[in-house]
Structures are given as structure tokens and as C-alpha cells.
Coordinates of C-alpha atoms in Angstrom, one line a residue:
M1 CA 0.0 0.0 0.0
K2 CA 2.9 2.4 0.8
Y3 CA 4.3 1.8 -2.7
K4 CA 0.9 2.4 -4.3
N5 CA 0.6 5.8 -2.5
L6 CA 4.1 6.7 -3.4
L7 CA 3.3 5.8 -7.0
I8 CA 0.2 7.9 -7.0
S9 CA 2.1 10.9 -5.5
R10 CA 4.7 10.7 -8.3
Y11 CA 1.9 11.1 -10.8
F12 CA 0.7 14.2 -9.0
L13 CA 4.2 15.5 -9.6
I14 CA 4.1 14.4 -13.3
S15 CA 0.8 16.3 -13.5
K16 CA 2.3 19.5 -12.1
Y17 CA 5.2 19.6 -14.4
T18 CA 3.1 18.6 -17.5
G19 CA 0.8 21.4 -16.6
T20 CA 3.7 23.9 -16.4
I21 CA 4.9 23.0 -19.8
I22 CA 1.4 23.2 -21.4
M23 CA 1.0 26.6 -19.8
F24 CA 4.4 27.7 -21.3
A25 CA 3.1 26.4 -24.7
G26 CA 0.1 28.6 -24.3
G27 CA 2.3 31.6 -23.7
A28 CA 4.3 30.7 -26.9
I29 CA 1.0 30.6 -28.9
L30 CA 0.3 34.2 -27.7
S31 CA 3.7 35.4 -28.7
P32 CA 3.0 36.1 -32.4
L33 CA 0.5 38.8 -31.2
L34 CA 3.6 41.0 -30.4
F35 CA 4.0 41.4 -34.1
L36 CA 0.7 43.2 -34.4
M37 CA 2.7 46.3 -33.6
A38 CA 4.4 45.9 -37.0
Y39 CA 1.4 44.4 -38.9
P40 CA -1.8 46.0 -37.3
E41 CA -3.7 45.1 -40.4
E42 CA -3.8 41.4 -39.0
A43 CA -5.4 42.4 -35.8
S44 CA -8.6 40.5 -36.8
L45 CA -6.5 37.3 -36.3
A46 CA -5.8 38.0 -32.6
P47 CA -8.9 36.2 -31.2
H48 CA -7.8 33.0 -32.9
F49 CA -4.4 33.0 -31.1
L50 CA -6.0 34.3 -27.8
L51 CA -8.5 31.3 -28.0
A52 CA -5.8 28.7 -28.6
G53 CA -3.3 30.3 -26.1
G54 CA -6.0 30.8 -23.4
L55 CA -7.2 27.2 -23.7
S56 CA -3.7 25.9 -23.4
I57 CA -3.0 28.0 -20.3
L58 CA -6.3 27.0 -18.8
A59 CA -5.6 23.3 -19.3
G60 CA -2.1 23.6 -18.0
L61 CA -3.3 25.4 -15.0
V62 CA -5.8 22.7 -14.1
L63 CA -3.1 20.1 -14.4
F64 CA -0.7 22.2 -12.3
I65 CA -3.3 22.9 -9.5
Y66 CA -4.3 19.2 -9.4
G67 CA -0.6 18.1 -9.2
N68 CA 0.4 20.8 -6.7
K69 CA -1.9 19.3 -4.1
H70 CA 0.7 16.6 -3.4
Q71 CA 3.9 18.6 -4.1
E72 CA 7.2 17.1 -3.3
E73 CA 10.2 19.3 -2.9
D74 CA 13.6 18.6 -4.4
V75 CA 12.8 15.2 -5.8
E76 CA 14.8 13.3 -8.3
L77 CA 12.8 12.7 -11.6
S78 CA 13.7 9.3 -13.1
L79 CA 14.2 9.0 -16.9
N80 CA 10.9 7.1 -17.1
E81 CA 9.0 9.8 -15.3
G82 CA 10.6 12.5 -17.4
S83 CA 9.6 10.6 -20.5
I84 CA 5.9 10.7 -19.4
I85 CA 6.1 14.4 -18.7
V86 CA 7.7 15.1 -22.1
I87 CA 5.3 12.9 -24.1
F88 CA 2.1 14.3 -22.5
S89 CA 3.3 17.9 -22.6
W90 CA 4.4 17.6 -26.3
L91 CA 0.9 16.1 -27.2
G92 CA -0.8 18.9 -25.3
A93 CA 1.3 21.6 -27.0
I94 CA 0.7 20.0 -30.4
F95 CA -3.1 19.9 -29.9
F96 CA -3.5 23.6 -28.9
S97 CA -0.8 24.8 -31.4
A98 CA -2.9 23.4 -34.3
L99 CA -5.9 25.5 -33.4
P100 CA -4.8 28.7 -35.3
F101 CA -4.2 26.7 -38.5
I102 CA -7.6 25.3 -38.3
T103 CA -9.5 28.5 -37.4
I104 CA -7.5 30.9 -39.6
L105 CA -6.4 28.8 -42.6
D106 CA -9.3 26.4 -42.5
M107 CA -6.9 23.5 -42.6
S108 CA -8.1 20.0 -41.6
W109 CA -7.1 18.4 -38.3
T110 CA -4.8 16.0 -40.1
H111 CA -3.0 18.8 -42.0
S112 CA -2.9 21.1 -38.9
I113 CA -1.4 18.4 -36.8
F114 CA 1.2 17.6 -39.4
E115 CA 2.2 21.3 -39.6
V116 CA 2.7 21.8 -35.9
V117 CA 4.5 18.5 -35.4
S118 CA 6.8 19.6 -38.2
G119 CA 7.3 22.9 -36.3
W120 CA 7.8 21.6 -32.8
T121 CA 10.1 18.7 -34.0
T122 CA 12.1 21.2 -36.2
T123 CA 11.5 19.2 -39.3
G124 CA 10.3 21.9 -41.8
L125 CA 8.0 19.9 -44.1
S126 CA 4.9 22.1 -44.7
L127 CA 1.4 22.0 -46.2
V128 CA 0.9 25.8 -45.8
D129 CA 1.0 28.1 -48.8
V130 CA 3.4 30.6 -47.6
T131 CA 2.5 33.0 -50.4
T132 CA -0.9 33.6 -49.0
A133 CA -0.6 32.8 -45.3
P134 CA -0.8 35.7 -42.9
K135 CA 2.4 36.9 -41.3
L136 CA 1.2 35.9 -37.8
I137 CA 0.9 32.3 -39.0
L138 CA 4.4 32.4 -40.6
I139 CA 6.0 33.8 -37.5
W140 CA 4.1 31.2 -35.3
R141 CA 5.7 28.4 -37.4
S142 CA 9.1 29.9 -36.7
I143 CA 8.5 30.3 -33.0
M144 CA 7.5 26.7 -32.8
Q145 CA 10.8 25.6 -34.3
F146 CA 12.7 28.0 -32.1
F147 CA 11.3 26.6 -28.9
G148 CA 11.1 23.0 -30.2
G149 CA 14.8 23.0 -31.2
A150 CA 16.1 23.9 -27.7
G151 CA 13.6 21.6 -26.1
L152 CA 10.0 22.6 -25.1
A153 CA 10.1 20.9 -21.7
V154 CA 13.6 22.0 -20.8
I155 CA 12.9 25.6 -21.6
A156 CA 9.5 25.7 -19.8
L157 CA 11.0 24.2 -16.7
S158 CA 14.4 25.9 -16.8
S159 CA 13.7 28.0 -13.7
L160 CA 11.8 25.1 -11.9
L161 CA 14.0 22.1 -12.6
P162 CA 15.1 20.4 -9.4
V163 CA 18.8 19.8 -8.7
H164 CA 18.2 16.2 -9.6
G165 CA 16.1 16.9 -12.8
M166 CA 18.4 15.0 -15.1
G167 CA 15.6 12.5 -15.9
L168 CA 13.5 15.2 -17.6
Y169 CA 16.6 16.8 -19.1
M170 CA 17.5 13.5 -20.9
A171 CA 13.9 12.7 -21.8
E172 CA 14.0 15.4 -24.5
A173 CA 16.9 13.8 -26.2
R174 CA 19.5 16.0 -24.4
S175 CA 22.4 14.7 -22.5
D176 CA 24.8 17.7 -22.8
K177 CA 25.1 18.6 -19.1
L178 CA 27.4 21.7 -19.5
L179 CA 27.5 22.5 -15.8
P180 CA 27.1 20.4 -12.6
H181 CA 23.6 21.9 -12.0
V182 CA 20.9 21.0 -14.6
K183 CA 19.2 24.4 -14.2
R184 CA 22.4 26.2 -14.9
S185 CA 23.2 24.0 -17.9
T186 CA 19.6 24.8 -19.3
M187 CA 20.1 28.5 -18.7
L188 CA 23.5 28.5 -20.4
I189 CA 22.1 26.6 -23.4
M190 CA 19.4 29.3 -23.8
K191 CA 21.9 32.1 -23.6
I192 CA 24.0 30.5 -26.3
Y193 CA 20.9 29.7 -28.5
T194 CA 19.4 33.2 -28.1
F195 CA 22.7 34.9 -28.9
Y196 CA 23.2 32.9 -32.1
T197 CA 19.6 33.7 -33.1
V198 CA 19.9 37.5 -32.6
A199 CA 23.3 37.4 -34.4
G200 CA 21.7 35.6 -37.3
I201 CA 18.9 38.1 -37.6
F202 CA 21.3 41.0 -38.0
L203 CA 23.5 39.0 -40.4
Y204 CA 20.6 38.1 -42.6
Y205 CA 19.4 41.8 -42.6
F206 CA 22.8 43.2 -43.5
S207 CA 23.0 40.6 -46.3
G208 CA 19.9 42.0 -47.9
M209 CA 17.1 40.0 -46.5
P210 CA 14.0 41.8 -45.3
M211 CA 13.7 42.1 -41.5
F212 CA 10.6 39.8 -41.2
D213 CA 12.2 37.1 -43.3
S214 CA 15.5 37.6 -41.3
I215 CA 13.7 36.9 -38.0
N216 CA 12.0 33.8 -39.4
H217 CA 15.0 32.3 -41.1
S218 CA 17.3 32.9 -38.2
M219 CA 15.1 31.1 -35.8
A220 CA 14.5 28.3 -38.4
A221 CA 18.2 28.0 -39.2
I222 CA 19.7 27.8 -35.7
S223 CA 16.9 25.4 -34.6
T224 CA 17.7 23.4 -37.7
G225 CA 14.1 23.7 -38.5
G226 CA 13.9 24.8 -42.1
F227 CA 10.6 26.7 -42.3
S228 CA 10.8 29.5 -44.8
T229 CA 8.7 32.5 -45.7
Q230 CA 9.4 31.8 -49.4
P231 CA 8.1 28.7 -51.5
D232 CA 11.6 28.4 -52.9
S233 CA 13.3 28.5 -49.5
I234 CA 16.7 30.1 -49.4
G235 CA 17.0 29.7 -53.2
H236 CA 14.4 32.4 -53.5
Y237 CA 17.0 35.1 -52.7
N238 CA 19.8 33.7 -55.1
S239 CA 22.3 35.5 -52.8
L240 CA 25.7 34.1 -51.9
S241 CA 26.0 36.1 -48.7
I242 CA 22.6 34.9 -47.5
E243 CA 23.6 31.3 -48.2
V244 CA 26.9 31.7 -46.3
V245 CA 24.9 33.1 -43.3
T246 CA 22.7 30.2 -43.6
I247 CA 25.5 27.7 -43.7
I248 CA 27.1 29.2 -40.6
L249 CA 23.8 29.0 -38.6
M250 CA 23.0 25.5 -39.7
F251 CA 26.5 24.5 -38.7
L252 CA 26.1 26.1 -35.3
G253 CA 22.7 24.5 -34.9
T254 CA 23.9 21.0 -35.5
I255 CA 26.8 21.1 -33.0
N256 CA 26.3 19.6 -29.6
F257 CA 25.8 22.4 -27.0
A258 CA 28.6 21.0 -24.8
T259 CA 30.9 21.3 -27.8
H260 CA 29.7 25.0 -28.3
Y261 CA 30.6 25.5 -24.6
T262 CA 34.2 24.1 -25.3
L263 CA 34.6 26.5 -28.2
L264 CA 33.3 29.5 -26.3
K265 CA 35.8 28.8 -23.5
G266 CA 38.6 29.1 -26.1
K267 CA 39.6 25.4 -26.1
I268 CA 40.1 25.3 -29.9
K269 CA 42.3 22.1 -29.9
T270 CA 39.8 20.2 -27.7
F271 CA 36.9 21.5 -30.0
F272 CA 38.5 19.8 -33.0
K273 CA 39.2 16.6 -31.0
N274 CA 35.5 16.1 -30.6
A275 CA 34.1 13.0 -32.2
E276 CA 31.2 14.7 -33.9
I277 CA 33.4 17.6 -35.3
R278 CA 35.9 15.1 -36.7
L279 CA 33.1 13.1 -38.4
M280 CA 31.4 16.2 -39.8
I281 CA 34.7 17.5 -41.3
T282 CA 35.4 14.0 -42.7
L283 CA 32.0 13.8 -44.3
F284 CA 32.2 17.3 -45.8
T285 CA 35.7 16.6 -47.2
L286 CA 34.7 13.2 -48.7
L287 CA 31.1 13.8 -50.0
T288 CA 31.5 17.2 -51.5
P289 CA 33.9 16.1 -54.3
I290 CA 32.0 12.8 -54.8
L291 CA 28.8 14.6 -55.4
M292 CA 30.4 17.4 -57.4
F293 CA 32.4 15.3 -59.8
F294 CA 30.6 11.9 -60.0
S295 CA 27.0 13.0 -60.1
L296 CA 26.3 16.7 -60.5
N297 CA 29.1 17.8 -62.9
A298 CA 26.8 17.5 -65.9
L299 CA 24.0 19.3 -64.2
Y300 CA 26.2 22.2 -63.0
P301 CA 29.2 22.3 -65.3
K302 CA 30.6 25.6 -63.8
L303 CA 32.8 24.7 -60.9
S304 CA 31.9 27.5 -58.6
E305 CA 28.2 27.0 -59.1
N306 CA 28.7 23.2 -58.5
F307 CA 30.5 23.7 -55.3
R308 CA 28.1 26.4 -54.0
I309 CA 25.1 24.2 -54.7
T310 CA 26.6 20.8 -53.5
F311 CA 28.1 22.1 -50.3
F312 CA 24.9 23.9 -49.3
Q313 CA 22.7 20.8 -49.9
I314 CA 25.1 18.5 -48.0
I315 CA 25.2 20.8 -44.9
T316 CA 21.4 21.3 -44.9
A317 CA 20.9 17.6 -45.0
L318 CA 23.6 16.7 -42.4
S319 CA 22.4 19.5 -40.1
T320 CA 18.8 18.2 -40.7
T321 CA 17.8 21.8 -41.3
G322 CA 15.9 21.4 -44.6
F323 CA 16.6 24.7 -46.4
S324 CA 17.3 24.3 -50.1
T325 CA 18.5 26.3 -53.0
I326 CA 17.5 23.8 -55.7
A327 CA 14.8 21.2 -56.5
F328 CA 15.9 17.6 -55.6
A329 CA 13.3 16.2 -58.0
G330 CA 15.7 17.1 -60.9
W331 CA 18.8 15.6 -59.4
P332 CA 20.4 12.3 -60.5
L333 CA 19.5 9.1 -58.6
F334 CA 22.9 8.7 -57.1
A335 CA 23.0 12.2 -55.8
N336 CA 19.6 11.8 -54.1
F337 CA 20.8 8.5 -52.7
L338 CA 23.8 10.2 -51.0
I339 CA 21.5 12.9 -49.6
I340 CA 19.4 10.1 -48.0
L341 CA 22.4 8.6 -46.4
I342 CA 23.4 12.0 -45.1
M343 CA 19.9 12.6 -43.7
L344 CA 20.1 9.3 -41.9
V345 CA 23.3 10.3 -40.2
G346 CA 22.0 13.6 -39.0
G347 CA 23.5 16.2 -36.6
G348 CA 25.2 16.3 -33.2
T349 CA 23.9 14.5 -30.0
G350 CA 22.3 17.1 -27.8
S351 CA 22.0 19.6 -30.5
T352 CA 18.9 20.9 -32.2
A353 CA 19.4 18.4 -35.1
G354 CA 17.8 15.0 -35.8
G355 CA 18.8 11.8 -37.4
I356 CA 20.7 8.9 -35.9
K357 CA 23.3 11.4 -34.7
Q358 CA 26.9 11.7 -35.6
Y359 CA 28.2 10.5 -32.2
R360 CA 26.4 7.1 -32.7
I361 CA 27.7 6.7 -36.1
Y362 CA 31.2 7.7 -35.2
L363 CA 31.2 5.3 -32.2
I364 CA 30.1 2.3 -34.2
F365 CA 32.9 2.8 -36.7
K366 CA 35.4 3.4 -33.9
S367 CA 34.2 0.2 -32.2
I368 CA 34.9 -1.8 -35.3
Y369 CA 38.4 -0.2 -35.4
W370 CA 39.0 -1.0 -31.8
E371 CA 37.8 -4.7 -32.3
I372 CA 40.2 -5.2 -35.1
K373 CA 43.0 -3.4 -33.2
E374 CA 42.5 -5.7 -30.1
Q375 CA 43.0 -8.8 -32.2
F376 CA 46.7 -7.7 -32.7
L377 CA 47.5 -6.6 -29.2
P378 CA 49.5 -8.8 -26.7
R379 CA 47.2 -11.1 -24.7
R380 CA 47.7 -9.3 -21.4
S381 CA 47.5 -5.8 -22.7
V382 CA 44.8 -3.6 -21.3
S383 CA 43.4 -0.8 -23.5
S384 CA 41.0 2.0 -22.6
N385 CA 39.0 3.4 -25.4
Y386 CA 37.6 6.9 -25.3
L387 CA 36.2 9.7 -27.4
W388 CA 36.2 13.4 -26.8
R389 CA 32.7 14.9 -25.9
G390 CA 32.7 18.5 -25.1
E391 CA 35.8 19.4 -23.1
N392 CA 36.2 15.9 -21.6
K393 CA 37.3 12.4 -22.5
F394 CA 34.4 10.0 -22.6
Y395 CA 35.5 6.4 -21.8
V396 CA 33.5 3.9 -23.9
K397 CA 32.3 0.7 -22.3
D398 CA 30.8 -2.3 -23.9
H399 CA 27.3 -1.3 -22.7
H400 CA 27.6 2.2 -24.4
I401 CA 28.3 0.4 -27.8
K402 CA 25.4 -2.0 -27.1
D403 CA 23.0 1.0 -26.4
V404 CA 24.1 2.7 -29.6
A405 CA 23.7 -0.4 -31.7
N406 CA 20.3 -1.1 -30.3
Y407 CA 19.2 2.5 -31.2
I408 CA 20.6 2.3 -34.7
I409 CA 18.8 -1.0 -35.3
L410 CA 15.5 0.4 -34.0
Y411 CA 15.9 3.6 -36.1
L412 CA 16.6 1.7 -39.3
F413 CA 13.7 -0.7 -38.6
T414 CA 11.4 2.3 -38.3
F415 CA 12.9 3.8 -41.4
F416 CA 12.2 0.7 -43.5
A417 CA 8.7 0.3 -42.1
G418 CA 7.9 3.9 -43.1
V419 CA 9.4 3.3 -46.5
A420 CA 7.3 0.2 -46.9
I421 CA 4.2 2.2 -46.2
H422 CA 5.1 4.7 -48.8
T423 CA 5.9 2.1 -51.4
A424 CA 2.4 0.5 -50.6
Y425 CA 0.9 3.8 -51.8
G426 CA 2.6 3.4 -55.1
Y427 CA 5.6 5.7 -54.7
S428 CA 9.0 4.6 -56.0
L429 CA 11.6 3.1 -53.6
L430 CA 14.0 6.0 -53.9
D431 CA 11.3 8.7 -53.5
S432 CA 9.8 6.8 -50.4
M433 CA 13.4 6.5 -48.8
F434 CA 14.0 10.3 -49.4
E435 CA 10.6 11.5 -48.1
F436 CA 10.4 9.3 -45.0
G437 CA 14.1 9.6 -44.3
S438 CA 13.5 13.3 -44.2
A439 CA 10.6 13.1 -41.9
L440 CA 12.1 10.6 -39.5
G441 CA 15.4 12.6 -39.4
T442 CA 13.4 15.8 -38.8
V443 CA 15.2 17.2 -41.9
G444 CA 12.4 18.8 -44.0
L445 CA 13.8 18.3 -47.5
S446 CA 11.2 17.0 -50.0
I447 CA 11.4 15.4 -53.3
G448 CA 7.7 16.5 -53.9
L449 CA 5.6 13.8 -52.4
I450 CA 4.2 15.8 -49.5
S451 CA 1.5 18.3 -50.5
P452 CA -2.1 19.0 -49.4
E453 CA -3.2 16.4 -52.0
A454 CA -1.1 13.6 -50.5
P455 CA -3.0 10.6 -49.1
T456 CA -4.0 10.9 -45.5
G457 CA -2.1 7.7 -44.6
I458 CA 1.1 9.2 -45.9
I459 CA 0.6 12.4 -44.0
W460 CA 0.1 10.5 -40.7
T461 CA 3.0 8.2 -41.4
Q462 CA 5.2 11.2 -41.8
T463 CA 3.7 12.9 -38.8
I464 CA 4.4 9.9 -36.6
G465 CA 7.9 9.6 -38.1
M466 CA 8.7 13.2 -37.2
F467 CA 7.5 12.7 -33.6
L468 CA 9.5 9.5 -33.2
G469 CA 12.6 11.0 -34.7
R470 CA 12.6 14.1 -32.4
L471 CA 11.9 12.5 -29.1
E472 CA 13.9 9.4 -30.0
F473 CA 12.3 5.9 -29.7
F474 CA 13.4 4.7 -26.3
I475 CA 11.9 7.7 -24.5
I476 CA 8.4 6.8 -26.0
L477 CA 8.9 3.2 -25.2
Y478 CA 9.9 4.0 -21.6
A479 CA 6.9 6.2 -21.1
G480 CA 4.5 3.7 -22.5
I481 CA 5.8 0.7 -20.6
K482 CA 5.9 2.7 -17.3
L483 CA 2.2 3.9 -17.8
V484 CA 1.1 0.3 -18.4
K485 CA 3.0 -1.2 -15.6
D486 CA 1.9 1.5 -13.1
G487 CA -1.7 1.3 -14.2
V488 CA -1.8 -2.5 -13.8
Y489 CA -0.1 -2.3 -10.3
I490 CA -2.5 0.4 -9.0
S491 CA -5.6 -1.4 -10.4
K492 CA -4.5 -4.7 -8.7
H493 CA -4.0 -3.0 -5.3
D494 CA -7.2 -1.1 -5.0

């Protein structure tokens, strides 16, 4: 009976934190109204955002008050409990965030949910016609990506996280504990994130991009989100300086925040020792000439144009941002196949990017190297294998490799399951791999399959793929298993 009461008290705590995050999401929904000062002609849209934001705050407040009745001070949130908080708070935020798309743009629930999941997960696939959409809708899409990139739950609870709140911190696919205190780590991440965003706005503006577009694209680039205010994305501007700014922001967005912290502390040598930085440089160095000279040379015979286009598409795929300067539908099969592989790799662990993550890919290849190396060492020799993460050496044990291998297998299984569903609808294998790989990796590049006319089954498959890819599979499994186990235990001990 004591365990049952303890279990119930933990769910009151989960309710409290979930309510706090949903209230924060409500505040985020209201934030586009600040832009009415610049665009007063869209004042008629205010009630739509007030309704959605108000309902979100009200629902969050009810959960908070209910959970606060049994408040526990300075408790340690387990990863499983953090997983439940993250899952329910994200679902709540997605539901209320969809309301303005339904009431303003008259989009269906299916299309609206797809759009907001693409926003919060920083994917960037879109069903909105940006040429006719109001500015408040466009800025709301970018705001979702900004908060979703840093982590909705982590941002919302940054001032409330207990000292032992690592479970919630990790449940949003974040393990980069920059400082001993989780709260301080979160605040430092937000300072770095906000600084890059503001710097990006000014760099875009001074490169010739209008201010409204600069705000949107800076938030979308640093969050590796990819929502654009133009139907042709960054290619609309045909500006080398704008593309360079975008590349810098995408690169910053795909780097682990702990690695950022290392760089900001002036530890340049340690920065370049980091596993993910080494893998990224290796991939850029190898793949750029391969794409340029073995696939795209005929399409772009001018060397400077070929390099400019190739390098941009590689970094937008690897960073999982999804901005583009060309149409992939016109690319050779080999080029699109390489882009699929790059999207599967993805960005840095603990960054705003998606995909399998560079750390996991690097570790798997390193483990193969270590295995071969050990076969040629003397029998009694002892070796300690490590990688650089942030400013510290990370010593790799067998269970770390097992965890990474399990995740990669689960990721690829989900990838091929999604591809199978796409092919069942009659799409080609390569197109299916490109489109679902983009959704699962929260990339946002499209070969043209996703549109308002796409089958409902395809839209929901991609929606689920984006959600799984952003929160990472084990977090969702942990939450589901814990809910079932706890529910069975409580019902048996009534």
C-alpha cells in the first residue's frame, strides 16, 4: 500500500510539471501577437491566437493545481517519469498549437497536426501556402521551431527544474550537461541559443534579406528547422551572402551544446578533437567532391556553381535543417541516394538536429576499429577506449556500444517500415526513402511527395515519423511501458 501511495504521489508531480509546460506552450501561442505592432492590419487574427493560447494556459493550470496538491520538494525525476512528462506535454502543445491553423487557414485536423508536429520537431516539411498565409501564421511556425529546437520541456522548466532533474533533461533527447547543475546547464544553453539567433537576424538583414524574413529564417536555421517564408526556401534570394549566413547558422545548430561551450571557452584544440566535429569534417571533405564530380558535374558544369550548390545541400541535409537552393526532383538518382544517407546520419547528439546522430555513427565505426586493433595486441595488454565529448574524454564501455547499436537497429527498422508504407501507396523506392528519411530525421527536404493532395495515410505516417525522430524511440517506449506497468499495479491493489 505504501508503494501504491508513493506511485500515485509521483503522478501528481508528473501532472504538475506537465501542466507547467502546457502553460508555457500557451504563452508561446500568444507570442505572435507581439508582431501586431508591426502588422496592425492582421489584428482580426488576434482572437484565434487568444483562444488557442488561453485554452492551453487553462488546461495547463488545471493540471498544475491538481498536481500541486501533493507537491514534493527537491525530488529526483527518473528518466521514465521525465519521459511521461515530455510525451504528454508535447501532445498537449501540439493539440493547442494546431488551433490557429484550423481556425485561420481552414486546414483539416490532419494537415494542422502535421504542420505543428513539423514545427515543434524542427522538421520543416509544410502544407501551408506561404505566399498567401498571414504573417502571424508564418512567425508562429518559426516560433514553434525555435522553442522545439532547444527543447520545449527543458525551456519551460528551466527555472523550476530540481537539482536532480536530469531525468526530464535527458527525456527530451538532451544529454549535454554543461555544468554540474541541470538548471544552470539549461540557462546556459538558452543564452548560447538566443545569442546565435539574434546574431543571425542581423547578419541576414545586412546581407539584404527583409527584416521579417530575417527573423523567421534565423530562428529556423539555428533550430535546424527549415521553415521558410518563401516557397523556394533560401534559393528564392539567389544570394551568396545569405547562403553563407545560412550555412554558418546551420553548422552552429547541428553542434552539440557541450561542444559549443568548449569552443566559447577558447579550447580550440579540444573542440576539433570532438568525435562529432571530426566526423562532420570528414563527411564534408569526402562527400562534396564525390557529389560534385561523380553526379552533379553534368547538371552544373561551372565549378563555382557546382561547389556552391553541392556544399549547401550537404550541410542542410547533415544538419537536418531542410533549407534548399534547388529542387531535388531534378537531381540524378545517385545524388539523391547520397542525400538520403546523409539525412540518416543527422546532426550532433544534444544539438537541435535530428537523425541517428553523428556521435552514434562515429562510435560504431570506432568500435569496429577497436575490435580489429585488439586482435593484434598482446594477450595481457589492457586498453581504454575513449572519445572526446565537449571538453572531456568519454571512456567507452561495452554497454555504451550496445546501447548505440540497439538504437541504430530500431531507427533503421522504423525507417524501412515507413518506407514500406510509402511504397504501398505506389511511390518509388528512392522517393519513399528520401521522403520518409527526411521526416524521421526531422530534416524537411522533400522530393515532392508531401502536398495538401497527399494521401491521409502518408501524411500521418510522416507525422508519426517526425514525432518518433525528435523525441527518440526509447523515450516513447519507456513512457508507454511505465504507464502500463503502473496502471496495472494500481488497479490490482485497489
